[in-house]
Amino acid sequence: MVVAALLSTAADPTPSPARADNPIIQTMYTADPAPLVHNGRVYLYTGHDEDGSSSSFNMKDWRVWSSDDMANWTDHGSPLSLDTFSWAGANAWAGQAVERNGMFYWYVPTSERTTGQFAIGVAVSNSPTGPFWDALGHPLVMNGEIDPSVFIDTDGQAYLYWGNPNLWYVKLNADMISYSGAVTQVPLTTQGFGTRPGSTERPTLYEEGPWVYKRGSLYYNVFAAQCCQEFIAYSTAPTATGPWTYRGTVMPAQGNAFTNHAGVIDFKGNSYFFYHNGALPGGGGFTRSVAVEQFSYNADGTIPQMNMTTAGPPQVGTLNPYVRQEAETIAWATGVETEWTAAGGMNVGWIENGDSIKVKGVAFGTGARTFSARVASATSGGTIELRVDGPNGPIVGRCAVAGTGGWQTWADVSCPISGATGTRDLYLNFTGGSGFLFNVDYWRFAV
């Protein structure tokens, strides 16, 4: 994988504290974040830029991640791809998921196979992490435009918005896979969406990527503005259908990507703004990465202008090391990738000498005595070197990993631990010979 190679060679193996958390995914390129809060976790639905995409969008699937602390993110793989839709041709672009009555509906744009025209499809699952299946067997709507955003109002009425170069909406029925009434075009007025300088063809700032939500009695439409390079702007309205009033810039044009795409949530008493940039090694306009900032609304309900950072938001809570933790739960990774395991779920693989994983805010309490991990190796293995406080911090344990006879032939290893007390950042540093060393499925500490 190109990004893994770049991260292991181009990235500084000793990350500074300021670089610790953004972008929040480092094992692949991600784009178009769509966060969803459900049962005390944030589920993050993203697009996936394939490695080496230097001159066009090469996107074949969508991915899911989750976190309960906004610092450590668990990779749930790809439960939805172009292959899910028999009618889809290409272009797994920006979508959004929502929960209703215990089911999860994921609205995504893709080009229709026979015409090449962009359409909006809907996939459904009984789990936020999938698998998802095509709810209809055909597009929900098709008018050649992209970037669906779904919103369920406090009265139960659901809306689907989308569009580039225009902005559209429909009222979804309670089944979330059909709609009532006509597809309605939103008037793009300069009062509602700002004035685009030097353009008569597109007089407003609205470009694409609407994200519609409600806070109190006010409706917000956060959108990508004025290509290219896009910035993030927003408008507000007294109803879900307008009239909209332009409010200004949320995030200026920044980062090494000509697009941006916003998602906004409240979680555990804080507000969060998700976006993407091209900040990872090898990143750019077609190899993007999702990041997030914590923010507070102004007293009058307006959104403050914010900048991209490398620090990311503070951790909310801590991670419990005394229960099973998936190896793909990561605050920062260098060099590694993830993959599906033969038994289901994900594991960390493609581990080479010098690669590492950071897990933030691990609550060891009075102290751990042992560490165990589920591992597999088709070679001679290597060592998991456990450090705290930094990648070169104190060593609290070393676990030898021997060959198991295959990359999906799993065995348990364990080792004694000393010095892991309090709440510390944990680093799993991987050492060994040349080539790939071993895979890790999950780990835990014990007292």
Tab-separated table of C-alpha atoms in Angstrom:
chain	number	residue	atom	x	y	z
A	1	MET	CA	0.000	0.000	0.000
A	2	VAL	CA	1.433	3.355	-1.056
A	3	VAL	CA	0.217	5.321	1.962
A	4	ALA	CA	1.703	2.776	4.383
A	5	ALA	CA	5.051	2.935	2.657
A	6	LEU	CA	4.996	6.703	2.686
A	7	LEU	CA	4.047	6.839	6.334
A	8	SER	CA	6.812	4.447	7.311
A	9	THR	CA	9.485	6.213	5.307
A	10	ALA	CA	8.478	9.849	4.961
A	11	ALA	CA	6.795	10.431	8.302
A	12	ASP	CA	8.851	11.242	11.357
A	13	PRO	CA	8.743	8.087	13.496
A	14	THR	CA	8.740	10.274	16.610
A	15	PRO	CA	5.541	12.322	16.315
A	16	SER	CA	5.395	15.572	18.217
A	17	PRO	CA	2.442	16.109	20.564
A	18	ALA	CA	0.970	18.647	18.152
A	19	ARG	CA	0.742	16.029	15.419
A	20	ALA	CA	-0.840	13.377	17.561
A	21	ASP	CA	-4.421	13.196	16.388
A	22	ASN	CA	-5.163	14.873	13.027
A	23	PRO	CA	-5.818	13.461	10.513
A	24	ILE	CA	-7.672	10.896	12.595
A	25	ILE	CA	-7.151	7.983	10.160
A	26	GLN	CA	-3.622	7.173	8.975
A	27	THR	CA	-3.895	3.613	7.613
A	28	MET	CA	-5.476	4.777	4.334
A	29	TYR	CA	-6.733	7.887	2.599
A	30	THR	CA	-10.259	8.929	3.591
A	31	ALA	CA	-12.594	11.709	2.493
A	32	ASP	CA	-16.063	13.215	2.909
A	33	PRO	CA	-16.690	12.544	6.617
A	34	ALA	CA	-20.257	11.893	7.795
A	35	PRO	CA	-20.436	11.403	11.580
A	36	LEU	CA	-23.409	9.795	13.361
A	37	VAL	CA	-23.896	9.615	17.141
A	38	HIS	CA	-25.505	6.354	18.312
A	39	ASN	CA	-25.549	4.675	21.722
A	40	GLY	CA	-22.629	6.595	23.161
A	41	ARG	CA	-20.329	6.263	20.162
A	42	VAL	CA	-19.529	8.330	17.109
A	43	TYR	CA	-19.779	6.302	13.909
A	44	LEU	CA	-17.868	7.936	11.095
A	45	TYR	CA	-18.832	7.118	7.506
A	46	THR	CA	-16.223	8.097	4.921
A	47	GLY	CA	-15.227	7.753	1.332
A	48	HIS	CA	-11.959	6.052	0.444
A	49	ASP	CA	-9.421	7.492	-1.964
A	50	GLU	CA	-7.374	4.668	-3.455
A	51	ASP	CA	-3.597	4.947	-3.214
A	52	GLY	CA	-1.829	6.592	-6.102
A	53	SER	CA	-4.854	8.655	-7.182
A	54	SER	CA	-2.938	11.670	-8.412
A	55	SER	CA	-5.107	13.020	-11.239
A	56	SER	CA	-8.689	11.830	-10.637
A	57	PHE	CA	-11.002	10.508	-7.946
A	58	ASN	CA	-10.493	6.744	-7.723
A	59	MET	CA	-13.116	5.662	-5.185
A	60	LYS	CA	-14.644	2.182	-5.064
A	61	ASP	CA	-16.011	1.731	-1.561
A	62	TRP	CA	-17.111	3.450	1.635
A	63	ARG	CA	-15.674	2.864	5.107
A	64	VAL	CA	-16.878	2.968	8.738
A	65	TRP	CA	-14.944	3.924	11.882
A	66	SER	CA	-16.094	4.540	15.448
A	67	SER	CA	-14.914	6.115	18.692
A	68	ASP	CA	-16.251	6.701	22.192
A	69	ASP	CA	-13.536	9.195	23.147
A	70	MET	CA	-12.827	11.227	19.959
A	71	ALA	CA	-9.169	10.178	20.090
A	72	ASN	CA	-8.976	6.419	19.462
A	73	TRP	CA	-10.784	5.296	16.294
A	74	THR	CA	-11.731	1.699	15.502
A	75	ASP	CA	-11.672	0.535	11.886
A	76	HIS	CA	-14.806	-1.426	10.934
A	77	GLY	CA	-13.757	-1.986	7.349
A	78	SER	CA	-15.845	-1.488	4.234
A	79	PRO	CA	-19.461	-2.661	4.627
A	80	LEU	CA	-20.581	-0.882	1.442
A	81	SER	CA	-19.043	-0.675	-2.020
A	82	LEU	CA	-19.960	-0.128	-5.651
A	83	ASP	CA	-20.556	-3.870	-5.888
A	84	THR	CA	-23.430	-3.502	-3.404
A	85	PHE	CA	-25.462	-1.737	-6.101
A	86	SER	CA	-26.031	-3.841	-9.212
A	87	TRP	CA	-26.888	-0.669	-11.135
A	88	ALA	CA	-23.779	1.302	-10.110
A	89	GLY	CA	-20.913	1.925	-12.483
A	90	ALA	CA	-18.225	3.947	-10.677
A	91	ASN	CA	-17.533	6.811	-8.290
A	92	ALA	CA	-18.213	5.964	-4.628
A	93	TRP	CA	-18.514	9.595	-3.609
A	94	ALA	CA	-19.735	11.494	-0.525
A	95	GLY	CA	-22.696	10.080	1.412
A	96	GLN	CA	-24.331	10.191	4.838
A	97	ALA	CA	-26.005	7.653	7.134
A	98	VAL	CA	-28.850	8.038	9.629
A	99	GLU	CA	-30.625	5.749	12.107
A	100	ARG	CA	-34.377	5.297	12.297
A	101	ASN	CA	-36.335	2.669	14.230
A	102	GLY	CA	-33.271	0.499	14.744
A	103	MET	CA	-32.243	0.497	11.081
A	104	PHE	CA	-29.413	2.433	9.453
A	105	TYR	CA	-29.863	4.104	6.081
A	106	TRP	CA	-26.807	5.176	4.084
A	107	TYR	CA	-27.428	7.541	1.170
A	108	VAL	CA	-24.618	7.654	-1.379
A	109	PRO	CA	-24.031	9.064	-4.866
A	110	THR	CA	-22.630	6.945	-7.656
A	111	SER	CA	-22.844	6.928	-11.415
A	112	GLU	CA	-25.586	4.758	-12.909
A	113	ARG	CA	-24.096	1.959	-15.004
A	114	THR	CA	-26.090	2.315	-18.228
A	115	THR	CA	-26.190	6.114	-18.534
A	116	GLY	CA	-23.165	7.280	-16.562
A	117	GLN	CA	-25.413	9.833	-14.890
A	118	PHE	CA	-24.995	10.432	-11.166
A	119	ALA	CA	-27.746	9.016	-8.980
A	120	ILE	CA	-28.460	8.738	-5.261
A	121	GLY	CA	-28.789	5.217	-3.892
A	122	VAL	CA	-29.805	4.055	-0.428
A	123	ALA	CA	-28.345	1.093	1.441
A	124	VAL	CA	-29.725	-0.312	4.682
A	125	SER	CA	-28.451	-2.342	7.640
A	126	ASN	CA	-29.566	-3.355	11.115
A	127	SER	CA	-26.139	-2.360	12.459
A	128	PRO	CA	-24.237	0.938	12.238
A	129	THR	CA	-21.206	-1.009	10.990
A	130	GLY	CA	-23.082	-3.093	8.433
A	131	PRO	CA	-23.079	-5.066	6.293
A	132	PHE	CA	-25.307	-2.826	4.187
A	133	TRP	CA	-27.446	-3.943	1.261
A	134	ASP	CA	-29.191	-2.098	-1.556
A	135	ALA	CA	-32.637	-1.192	-0.230
A	136	LEU	CA	-34.251	-0.698	-3.634
A	137	GLY	CA	-32.320	-2.355	-6.440
A	138	HIS	CA	-32.381	0.966	-8.297
A	139	PRO	CA	-31.598	4.620	-7.532
A	140	LEU	CA	-33.759	6.539	-5.087
A	141	VAL	CA	-33.390	9.708	-7.160
A	142	MET	CA	-31.389	10.486	-10.281
A	143	ASN	CA	-30.814	13.935	-11.732
A	144	GLY	CA	-27.073	13.902	-12.326
A	145	GLU	CA	-26.114	15.584	-9.029
A	146	ILE	CA	-24.239	14.420	-5.931
A	147	ASP	CA	-23.508	14.641	-2.183
A	148	PRO	CA	-26.664	13.577	-0.308
A	149	SER	CA	-27.297	14.803	3.243
A	150	VAL	CA	-30.106	13.277	5.310
A	151	PHE	CA	-31.850	14.946	8.238
A	152	ILE	CA	-34.775	13.860	10.437
A	153	ASP	CA	-36.569	16.845	11.935
A	154	THR	CA	-37.921	16.921	15.484
A	155	ASP	CA	-41.447	16.370	14.129
A	156	GLY	CA	-40.312	13.100	12.503
A	157	GLN	CA	-40.227	14.382	8.932
A	158	ALA	CA	-37.076	13.272	7.117
A	159	TYR	CA	-35.420	15.261	4.356
A	160	LEU	CA	-32.810	14.381	1.765
A	161	TYR	CA	-30.708	17.236	0.366
A	162	TRP	CA	-28.084	17.012	-2.366
A	163	GLY	CA	-26.580	18.843	-5.290
A	164	ASN	CA	-23.756	20.264	-7.374
A	165	PRO	CA	-24.160	22.737	-9.079
A	166	ASN	CA	-27.713	23.117	-7.756
A	167	LEU	CA	-29.289	22.317	-4.386
A	168	TRP	CA	-32.270	19.976	-4.119
A	169	TYR	CA	-34.408	18.306	-1.473
A	170	VAL	CA	-37.196	15.771	-1.134
A	171	LYS	CA	-39.329	14.793	1.832
A	172	LEU	CA	-38.590	11.181	2.675
A	173	ASN	CA	-41.362	8.875	3.826
A	174	ALA	CA	-41.140	7.130	7.191
A	175	ASP	CA	-39.711	4.038	5.462
A	176	MET	CA	-36.669	6.190	4.516
A	177	ILE	CA	-36.430	4.522	1.091
A	178	SER	CA	-39.197	6.421	-0.734
A	179	TYR	CA	-40.371	9.997	-0.853
A	180	SER	CA	-43.538	12.050	-1.183
A	181	GLY	CA	-44.033	15.055	-3.394
A	182	ALA	CA	-41.790	16.456	-6.057
A	183	VAL	CA	-38.036	16.850	-6.059
A	184	THR	CA	-37.686	20.518	-5.133
A	185	GLN	CA	-34.919	22.877	-6.196
A	186	VAL	CA	-33.739	25.322	-3.525
A	187	PRO	CA	-33.430	28.896	-4.829
A	188	LEU	CA	-29.739	29.762	-4.708
A	189	THR	CA	-29.933	33.459	-3.929
A	190	THR	CA	-27.011	35.605	-2.862
A	191	GLN	CA	-28.924	36.508	0.292
A	192	GLY	CA	-29.259	32.829	1.090
A	193	PHE	CA	-25.848	31.519	0.027
A	194	GLY	CA	-23.484	34.454	-0.385
A	195	THR	CA	-22.005	36.094	-3.459
A	196	ARG	CA	-19.394	34.330	-5.574
A	197	PRO	CA	-16.915	36.913	-6.838
A	198	GLY	CA	-16.420	37.218	-10.566
A	199	SER	CA	-19.033	34.658	-11.629
A	200	THR	CA	-22.307	35.213	-13.446
A	201	GLU	CA	-22.874	31.526	-14.250
A	202	ARG	CA	-22.888	30.580	-10.549
A	203	PRO	CA	-23.656	33.793	-8.642
A	204	THR	CA	-23.693	32.228	-5.145
A	205	LEU	CA	-20.953	30.614	-3.082
A	206	TYR	CA	-22.767	27.285	-2.849
A	207	GLU	CA	-20.724	24.560	-4.526
A	208	GLU	CA	-21.613	21.114	-3.101
A	209	GLY	CA	-21.663	18.926	0.002
A	210	PRO	CA	-24.618	20.244	2.030
A	211	TRP	CA	-24.815	19.145	5.683
A	212	VAL	CA	-28.194	20.051	7.173
A	213	TYR	CA	-29.077	19.834	10.875
A	214	LYS	CA	-31.126	21.565	13.567
A	215	ARG	CA	-29.983	23.162	16.816
A	216	GLY	CA	-32.725	24.542	19.020
A	217	SER	CA	-35.188	26.160	16.635
A	218	LEU	CA	-32.565	27.057	14.021
A	219	TYR	CA	-31.711	25.043	10.925
A	220	TYR	CA	-28.127	25.004	9.613
A	221	ASN	CA	-26.833	24.207	6.144
A	222	VAL	CA	-23.045	23.835	6.168
A	223	PHE	CA	-21.622	23.464	2.659
A	224	ALA	CA	-18.514	23.498	0.499
A	225	ALA	CA	-18.176	26.913	-1.113
A	226	GLN	CA	-16.595	28.342	-4.255
A	227	CYS	CA	-14.440	25.827	-6.063
A	228	CYS	CA	-11.489	25.697	-6.291
A	229	GLN	CA	-9.931	25.627	-3.587
A	230	GLU	CA	-13.140	25.174	-1.623
A	231	PHE	CA	-13.804	26.641	1.785
A	232	ILE	CA	-16.625	25.726	4.178
A	233	ALA	CA	-19.484	28.203	4.645
A	234	TYR	CA	-22.951	28.028	6.139
A	235	SER	CA	-26.465	29.413	6.066
A	236	THR	CA	-29.355	29.254	8.535
A	237	ALA	CA	-33.130	29.161	8.223
A	238	PRO	CA	-36.260	29.103	10.392
A	239	THR	CA	-37.486	25.911	8.686
A	240	ALA	CA	-35.915	22.846	7.084
A	241	THR	CA	-36.768	24.195	3.634
A	242	GLY	CA	-35.731	27.808	4.098
A	243	PRO	CA	-35.654	30.647	3.484
A	244	TRP	CA	-31.889	30.487	3.948
A	245	THR	CA	-29.686	33.348	5.110
A	246	TYR	CA	-25.954	33.297	4.463
A	247	ARG	CA	-23.906	33.483	7.673
A	248	GLY	CA	-20.275	33.329	6.569
A	249	THR	CA	-17.154	31.170	6.660
A	250	VAL	CA	-16.690	28.175	8.955
A	251	MET	CA	-13.274	27.073	7.669
A	252	PRO	CA	-11.179	29.014	5.140
A	253	ALA	CA	-9.589	27.320	2.141
A	254	GLN	CA	-6.719	25.436	3.767
A	255	GLY	CA	-4.900	22.138	3.541
A	256	ASN	CA	-3.385	20.297	0.638
A	257	ALA	CA	-6.667	19.514	-1.159
A	258	PHE	CA	-8.868	21.535	-3.504
A	259	THR	CA	-12.106	20.137	-2.002
A	260	ASN	CA	-13.490	20.049	1.509
A	261	HIS	CA	-16.559	18.385	3.008
A	262	ALA	CA	-18.111	19.065	6.408
A	263	GLY	CA	-19.957	17.079	9.066
A	264	VAL	CA	-21.161	18.551	12.368
A	265	ILE	CA	-22.288	16.752	15.548
A	266	ASP	CA	-22.716	17.185	19.285
A	267	PHE	CA	-21.228	14.408	21.433
A	268	LYS	CA	-20.788	14.118	25.197
A	269	GLY	CA	-21.447	17.807	25.736
A	270	ASN	CA	-19.128	19.089	23.015
A	271	SER	CA	-19.562	20.170	19.399
A	272	TYR	CA	-17.348	18.774	16.641
A	273	PHE	CA	-16.593	19.811	13.078
A	274	PHE	CA	-15.317	17.121	10.690
A	275	TYR	CA	-13.579	17.922	7.404
A	276	HIS	CA	-10.891	16.576	5.098
A	277	ASN	CA	-7.536	17.751	3.803
A	278	GLY	CA	-4.446	16.315	2.134
A	279	ALA	CA	-2.207	16.316	5.194
A	280	LEU	CA	-0.848	12.755	5.214
A	281	PRO	CA	2.359	11.917	3.336
A	282	GLY	CA	1.455	11.493	-0.316
A	283	GLY	CA	-1.767	13.410	0.280
A	284	GLY	CA	-3.391	15.832	-2.103
A	285	GLY	CA	-6.599	16.668	-3.907
A	286	PHE	CA	-7.270	13.026	-4.799
A	287	THR	CA	-5.669	11.433	-1.728
A	288	ARG	CA	-7.418	13.090	1.191
A	289	SER	CA	-7.650	12.484	4.924
A	290	VAL	CA	-10.406	13.118	7.460
A	291	ALA	CA	-9.764	15.380	10.455
A	292	VAL	CA	-11.884	16.891	13.238
A	293	GLU	CA	-11.951	19.971	15.470
A	294	GLN	CA	-13.846	20.641	18.691
A	295	PHE	CA	-15.639	24.007	18.798
A	296	SER	CA	-18.232	26.014	20.718
A	297	TYR	CA	-21.100	27.941	19.180
A	298	ASN	CA	-21.199	31.657	19.810
A	299	ALA	CA	-23.863	32.918	22.232
A	300	ASP	CA	-26.106	33.938	19.337
A	301	GLY	CA	-25.913	30.468	17.744
A	302	THR	CA	-23.443	31.387	15.024
A	303	ILE	CA	-20.560	29.056	14.210
A	304	PRO	CA	-17.095	30.480	14.873
A	305	GLN	CA	-14.532	30.443	12.120
A	306	MET	CA	-11.941	27.736	12.749
A	307	ASN	CA	-8.705	26.547	11.197
A	308	MET	CA	-7.332	23.112	10.449
A	309	THR	CA	-5.028	21.813	13.162
A	310	THR	CA	-2.731	18.840	13.599
A	311	ALA	CA	-3.624	18.444	17.280
A	312	GLY	CA	-7.275	17.538	16.898
A	313	PRO	CA	-9.785	17.583	19.786
A	314	PRO	CA	-9.119	16.656	23.419
A	315	GLN	CA	-9.856	13.077	24.392
A	316	VAL	CA	-13.241	12.580	26.069
A	317	GLY	CA	-12.721	9.940	28.766
A	318	THR	CA	-10.103	7.187	28.756
A	319	LEU	CA	-9.526	3.757	27.220
A	320	ASN	CA	-9.894	0.637	29.370
A	321	PRO	CA	-6.947	-1.718	28.745
A	322	TYR	CA	-8.421	-4.507	30.873
A	323	VAL	CA	-11.038	-5.488	28.302
A	324	ARG	CA	-10.382	-6.763	24.797
A	325	GLN	CA	-9.237	-3.947	22.553
A	326	GLU	CA	-9.118	-4.377	18.808
A	327	ALA	CA	-5.661	-3.773	17.378
A	328	GLU	CA	-7.311	-1.530	14.795
A	329	THR	CA	-8.352	0.910	17.561
A	330	ILE	CA	-5.799	3.620	16.897
A	331	ALA	CA	-5.053	7.243	17.760
A	332	TRP	CA	-2.019	7.409	15.454
A	333	ALA	CA	-0.342	4.738	13.336
A	334	THR	CA	2.865	4.633	11.395
A	335	GLY	CA	3.343	2.169	8.553
A	336	VAL	CA	0.623	-0.364	9.309
A	337	GLU	CA	-2.560	-1.202	7.410
A	338	THR	CA	-5.776	-3.022	8.275
A	339	GLU	CA	-7.555	-5.935	6.614
A	340	TRP	CA	-10.468	-8.313	7.109
A	341	THR	CA	-9.696	-11.401	9.166
A	342	ALA	CA	-10.709	-14.829	7.943
A	343	ALA	CA	-13.024	-15.198	10.955
A	344	GLY	CA	-14.654	-11.778	10.478
A	345	GLY	CA	-13.724	-8.371	11.846
A	346	MET	CA	-10.479	-6.577	11.190
A	347	ASN	CA	-6.820	-7.008	12.074
A	348	VAL	CA	-3.701	-4.892	11.778
A	349	GLY	CA	-1.281	-6.240	9.199
A	350	TRP	CA	1.593	-5.398	6.878
A	351	ILE	CA	3.662	-4.758	10.012
A	352	GLU	CA	7.353	-4.104	9.390
A	353	ASN	CA	10.277	-3.252	11.607
A	354	GLY	CA	9.875	0.275	12.984
A	355	ASP	CA	6.104	0.520	12.528
A	356	SER	CA	4.020	1.576	15.509
A	357	ILE	CA	0.538	2.227	16.889
A	358	LYS	CA	-0.366	4.872	19.459
A	359	VAL	CA	-3.383	4.375	21.727
A	360	LYS	CA	-4.250	7.528	23.630
A	361	GLY	CA	-5.260	7.932	27.278
A	362	VAL	CA	-5.026	4.328	28.493
A	363	ALA	CA	-6.255	4.047	32.096
A	364	PHE	CA	-3.908	1.538	33.735
A	365	GLY	CA	-4.912	2.555	37.254
A	366	THR	CA	-2.747	0.985	39.961
A	367	GLY	CA	-0.860	-1.033	37.377
A	368	ALA	CA	-0.953	-3.859	34.852
A	369	ARG	CA	1.005	-7.062	35.343
A	370	THR	CA	0.588	-8.866	32.004
A	371	PHE	CA	-0.135	-8.120	28.360
A	372	SER	CA	-1.596	-10.576	25.867
A	373	ALA	CA	-2.303	-10.359	22.152
A	374	ARG	CA	-3.806	-12.476	19.381
A	375	VAL	CA	-1.208	-12.708	16.608
A	376	ALA	CA	-0.449	-14.532	13.367
A	377	SER	CA	2.708	-14.783	11.269
A	378	ALA	CA	3.653	-16.605	8.095
A	379	THR	CA	7.296	-15.687	8.715
A	380	SER	CA	9.477	-15.823	11.825
A	381	GLY	CA	7.543	-13.106	13.659
A	382	GLY	CA	9.134	-10.331	15.720
A	383	THR	CA	8.480	-8.376	18.902
A	384	ILE	CA	5.765	-6.100	20.267
A	385	GLU	CA	7.612	-3.488	22.294
A	386	LEU	CA	5.284	-1.691	24.716
A	387	ARG	CA	6.152	1.870	25.698
A	388	VAL	CA	4.282	4.648	27.491
A	389	ASP	CA	4.283	8.452	27.203
A	390	GLY	CA	5.931	8.499	23.775
A	391	PRO	CA	7.320	6.296	21.014
A	392	ASN	CA	10.688	6.467	22.770
A	393	GLY	CA	9.236	6.505	26.281
A	394	PRO	CA	9.778	3.959	29.059
A	395	ILE	CA	9.505	0.321	28.013
A	396	VAL	CA	6.913	-1.485	30.149
A	397	GLY	CA	7.084	-4.853	28.374
A	398	ARG	CA	8.219	-6.868	25.385
A	399	CYS	CA	6.205	-9.677	23.814
A	400	ALA	CA	7.936	-12.077	21.452
A	401	VAL	CA	5.858	-13.233	18.480
A	402	ALA	CA	6.873	-16.485	16.802
A	403	GLY	CA	5.779	-17.781	13.422
A	404	THR	CA	2.332	-19.408	13.486
A	405	GLY	CA	2.343	-20.922	10.003
A	406	GLY	CA	0.121	-18.391	8.267
A	407	TRP	CA	-1.107	-14.790	8.201
A	408	GLN	CA	-4.531	-15.943	9.404
A	409	THR	CA	-3.324	-18.762	11.668
A	410	TRP	CA	-3.848	-17.204	15.069
A	411	ALA	CA	-2.138	-17.801	18.407
A	412	ASP	CA	-1.998	-16.052	21.766
A	413	VAL	CA	1.156	-14.510	23.205
A	414	SER	CA	1.696	-12.856	26.566
A	415	CYS	CA	4.433	-11.158	28.541
A	416	PRO	CA	4.972	-9.522	31.950
A	417	ILE	CA	4.421	-5.784	32.388
A	418	SER	CA	6.097	-3.385	34.780
A	419	GLY	CA	5.603	0.359	35.117
A	420	ALA	CA	2.229	0.716	33.373
A	421	THR	CA	0.311	2.785	35.931
A	422	GLY	CA	-1.980	5.792	35.829
A	423	THR	CA	-3.398	7.139	32.576
A	424	ARG	CA	-0.770	7.083	29.852
A	425	ASP	CA	-0.474	7.070	26.095
A	426	LEU	CA	0.471	3.558	24.996
A	427	TYR	CA	2.747	2.803	22.064
A	428	LEU	CA	2.946	-0.608	20.429
A	429	ASN	CA	6.275	-0.513	18.606
A	430	PHE	CA	6.965	-3.407	16.257
A	431	THR	CA	10.492	-4.726	15.780
A	432	GLY	CA	12.073	-7.624	13.915
A	433	GLY	CA	13.858	-8.550	10.728
A	434	SER	CA	13.165	-7.528	7.154
A	435	GLY	CA	9.823	-7.903	5.421
A	436	PHE	CA	6.422	-8.334	7.021
A	437	LEU	CA	6.594	-9.573	10.612
A	438	PHE	CA	3.141	-10.539	11.917
A	439	ASN	CA	-0.528	-9.519	12.194
A	440	VAL	CA	-2.324	-8.461	15.382
A	441	ASP	CA	-6.044	-9.047	15.907
A	442	TYR	CA	-6.617	-7.777	19.452
A	443	TRP	CA	-4.903	-7.216	22.802
A	444	ARG	CA	-5.573	-6.665	26.492
A	445	PHE	CA	-3.766	-6.074	29.782
A	446	ALA	CA	-4.434	-7.853	33.075
A	447	VAL	CA	-3.656	-7.108	36.720
